[in-house]
Amino acid sequence: MTSPIKLEFSEKYDEAHAQRYFQKHQDGLSRRLSHMRDVQLARKALELAGDPSLVLDLPCGAGRFWPMLAEKQNRVIIGADNSPDMVATACRMQPNDVVERVRPMQTSAFDIDLPDNAVDSIFSMRLMHHIGESSHRLAMLREFHRVTRDSVILSLWVDGNFKAWKRQRSEHRRTRRGEGAAYQNRFMLPAATVEAEFAQAGFRLQERLDFLPLYAMWRVYVLRKE
């Protein structure tokens, strides 16, 4: 039996870090504007996916997308995260009327504690850019394919934009100076590579939504289960 996949960075999400994570997206004008754009893209992606009624938010983090997910009155939200402290923080800090709509759950994206075809859609924001190994991404995507009945919405960093070019140039300079590869827990992926992985895991690509086209690395994908 293979060992469950565990991402190194996930160990840091204790109660104190979960509280800081909740505050992070509210600190300063630029972060608030960024959050607003994230929500705008996520709302559009849900519309394109047919406004699913049963959504698994994984990882839910501190629940920053729960108010937007709760805008659809009859939607059931499963708020799940690998970190129990993240789930607890989300339930404590988000508005009570929103939390009442959420079924909290602690589970891993690589081994979701739900049966096959359990939800209409999996909503996975800001996880995949932490996964540098193709085999790990495919393991997660195949687990998503098992659990969703219809769609997956996820975000990650892709190439083909100004920010990706700057990141690549910075890494190239570091290599030329002989500094070696720095530890990374966030990865910019070639769009062609990750889109091929979507197909390999059994998904059809429905839509690409860019945070700021040709400038920012963030992209939201809407995938449909084949």
PDB file of N, CA, C and O in Angstrom, residues 18 23 33 48 54 71 74 93 96 123-124 126 133 142 147 191 212 224:
ATOM      1  N   ALA A  18      -3.291  29.728  10.966  1.00  0.00           N
ATOM      2  CA  ALA A  18      -4.629  29.838  10.398  1.00  0.00           C
ATOM      3  C   ALA A  18      -5.225  31.215  10.658  1.00  0.00           C
ATOM      4  O   ALA A  18      -5.874  31.819   9.793  1.00  0.00           O
ATOM      5  N   GLN A  23      -6.368  36.819   8.342  1.00  0.00           N
ATOM      6  CA  GLN A  23      -6.134  38.257   8.285  1.00  0.00           C
ATOM      7  C   GLN A  23      -5.447  38.686   6.993  1.00  0.00           C
ATOM      8  O   GLN A  23      -5.634  39.809   6.524  1.00  0.00           O
ATOM      9  N   LEU A  33      -8.254  44.354  -2.882  1.00  0.00           N
ATOM     10  CA  LEU A  33      -8.610  44.372  -4.299  1.00  0.00           C
ATOM     11  C   LEU A  33      -8.345  43.017  -4.947  1.00  0.00           C
ATOM     12  O   LEU A  33      -9.135  42.551  -5.776  1.00  0.00           O
ATOM     13  N   LEU A  48     -20.363  29.384 -14.922  1.00  0.00           N
ATOM     14  CA  LEU A  48     -20.036  28.577 -16.092  1.00  0.00           C
ATOM     15  C   LEU A  48     -20.221  27.086 -15.826  1.00  0.00           C
ATOM     16  O   LEU A  48     -20.522  26.312 -16.745  1.00  0.00           O
ATOM     17  N   LEU A  54     -24.284  21.388  -4.782  1.00  0.00           N
ATOM     18  CA  LEU A  54     -23.506  20.747  -3.718  1.00  0.00           C
ATOM     19  C   LEU A  54     -22.030  20.889  -4.062  1.00  0.00           C
ATOM     20  O   LEU A  54     -21.537  20.270  -5.012  1.00  0.00           O
ATOM     21  N   GLU A  71     -23.962  32.617  -1.596  1.00  0.00           N
ATOM     22  CA  GLU A  71     -24.883  33.519  -2.300  1.00  0.00           C
ATOM     23  C   GLU A  71     -26.016  32.754  -2.981  1.00  0.00           C
ATOM     24  O   GLU A  71     -27.120  33.280  -3.124  1.00  0.00           O
ATOM     25  N   ASN A  74     -29.874  27.803  -2.218  1.00  0.00           N
ATOM     26  CA  ASN A  74     -30.078  26.377  -1.964  1.00  0.00           C
ATOM     27  C   ASN A  74     -28.792  25.558  -2.079  1.00  0.00           C
ATOM     28  O   ASN A  74     -28.830  24.332  -2.144  1.00  0.00           O
ATOM     29  N   MET A  93     -14.516  32.460  12.444  1.00  0.00           N
ATOM     30  CA  MET A  93     -14.333  33.833  11.974  1.00  0.00           C
ATOM     31  C   MET A  93     -15.335  34.267  10.900  1.00  0.00           C
ATOM     32  O   MET A  93     -15.579  35.459  10.742  1.00  0.00           O
ATOM     33  N   ASN A  96     -21.944  34.050  11.058  1.00  0.00           N
ATOM     34  CA  ASN A  96     -22.716  32.918  11.560  1.00  0.00           C
ATOM     35  C   ASN A  96     -23.715  32.392  10.547  1.00  0.00           C
ATOM     36  O   ASN A  96     -23.907  31.178  10.423  1.00  0.00           O
ATOM     37  N   PHE A 123     -14.431  22.812  -5.616  1.00  0.00           N
ATOM     38  CA  PHE A 123     -13.954  24.188  -5.717  1.00  0.00           C
ATOM     39  C   PHE A 123     -12.615  24.234  -4.982  1.00  0.00           C
ATOM     40  O   PHE A 123     -12.573  24.105  -3.756  1.00  0.00           O
ATOM     41  N   SER A 124     -11.517  24.375  -5.741  1.00  0.00           N
ATOM     42  CA  SER A 124     -10.181  24.235  -5.149  1.00  0.00           C
ATOM     43  C   SER A 124      -9.307  25.423  -5.541  1.00  0.00           C
ATOM     44  O   SER A 124      -8.641  25.415  -6.564  1.00  0.00           O
ATOM     45  N   ARG A 126      -6.208  28.045  -4.958  1.00  0.00           N
ATOM     46  CA  ARG A 126      -4.888  28.271  -4.362  1.00  0.00           C
ATOM     47  C   ARG A 126      -4.323  27.044  -3.646  1.00  0.00           C
ATOM     48  O   ARG A 126      -3.822  27.143  -2.533  1.00  0.00           O
ATOM     49  N   GLU A 133       5.294  18.377  -8.254  1.00  0.00           N
ATOM     50  CA  GLU A 133       5.503  17.103  -8.930  1.00  0.00           C
ATOM     51  C   GLU A 133       4.265  16.696  -9.721  1.00  0.00           C
ATOM     52  O   GLU A 133       3.149  16.660  -9.185  1.00  0.00           O
ATOM     53  N   ARG A 142      -7.051  12.926 -10.125  1.00  0.00           N
ATOM     54  CA  ARG A 142      -7.808  11.669 -10.226  1.00  0.00           C
ATOM     55  C   ARG A 142      -8.736  11.483  -9.027  1.00  0.00           C
ATOM     56  O   ARG A 142      -9.831  10.926  -9.164  1.00  0.00           O
ATOM     57  N   VAL A 147     -14.503  11.952  -6.966  1.00  0.00           N
ATOM     58  CA  VAL A 147     -15.466  12.495  -6.004  1.00  0.00           C
ATOM     59  C   VAL A 147     -16.493  13.417  -6.645  1.00  0.00           C
ATOM     60  O   VAL A 147     -17.648  13.474  -6.217  1.00  0.00           O
ATOM     61  N   ALA A 191       1.235  26.127 -18.993  1.00  0.00           N
ATOM     62  CA  ALA A 191      -0.193  25.858 -19.203  1.00  0.00           C
ATOM     63  C   ALA A 191      -0.403  24.582 -20.006  1.00  0.00           C
ATOM     64  O   ALA A 191      -1.305  23.792 -19.707  1.00  0.00           O
ATOM     65  N   LEU A 212      -5.412  38.714 -14.412  1.00  0.00           N
ATOM     66  CA  LEU A 212      -5.138  39.880 -15.258  1.00  0.00           C
ATOM     67  C   LEU A 212      -4.459  39.347 -16.513  1.00  0.00           C
ATOM     68  O   LEU A 212      -3.276  39.004 -16.476  1.00  0.00           O
ATOM     69  N   ARG A 224     -14.721  19.901 -16.758  1.00  0.00           N
ATOM     70  CA  ARG A 224     -15.913  19.027 -16.707  1.00  0.00           C
ATOM     71  C   ARG A 224     -15.470  17.575 -16.748  1.00  0.00           C
ATOM     72  O   ARG A 224     -14.572  17.207 -17.515  1.00  0.00           O
TER      73      ARG A 224
END
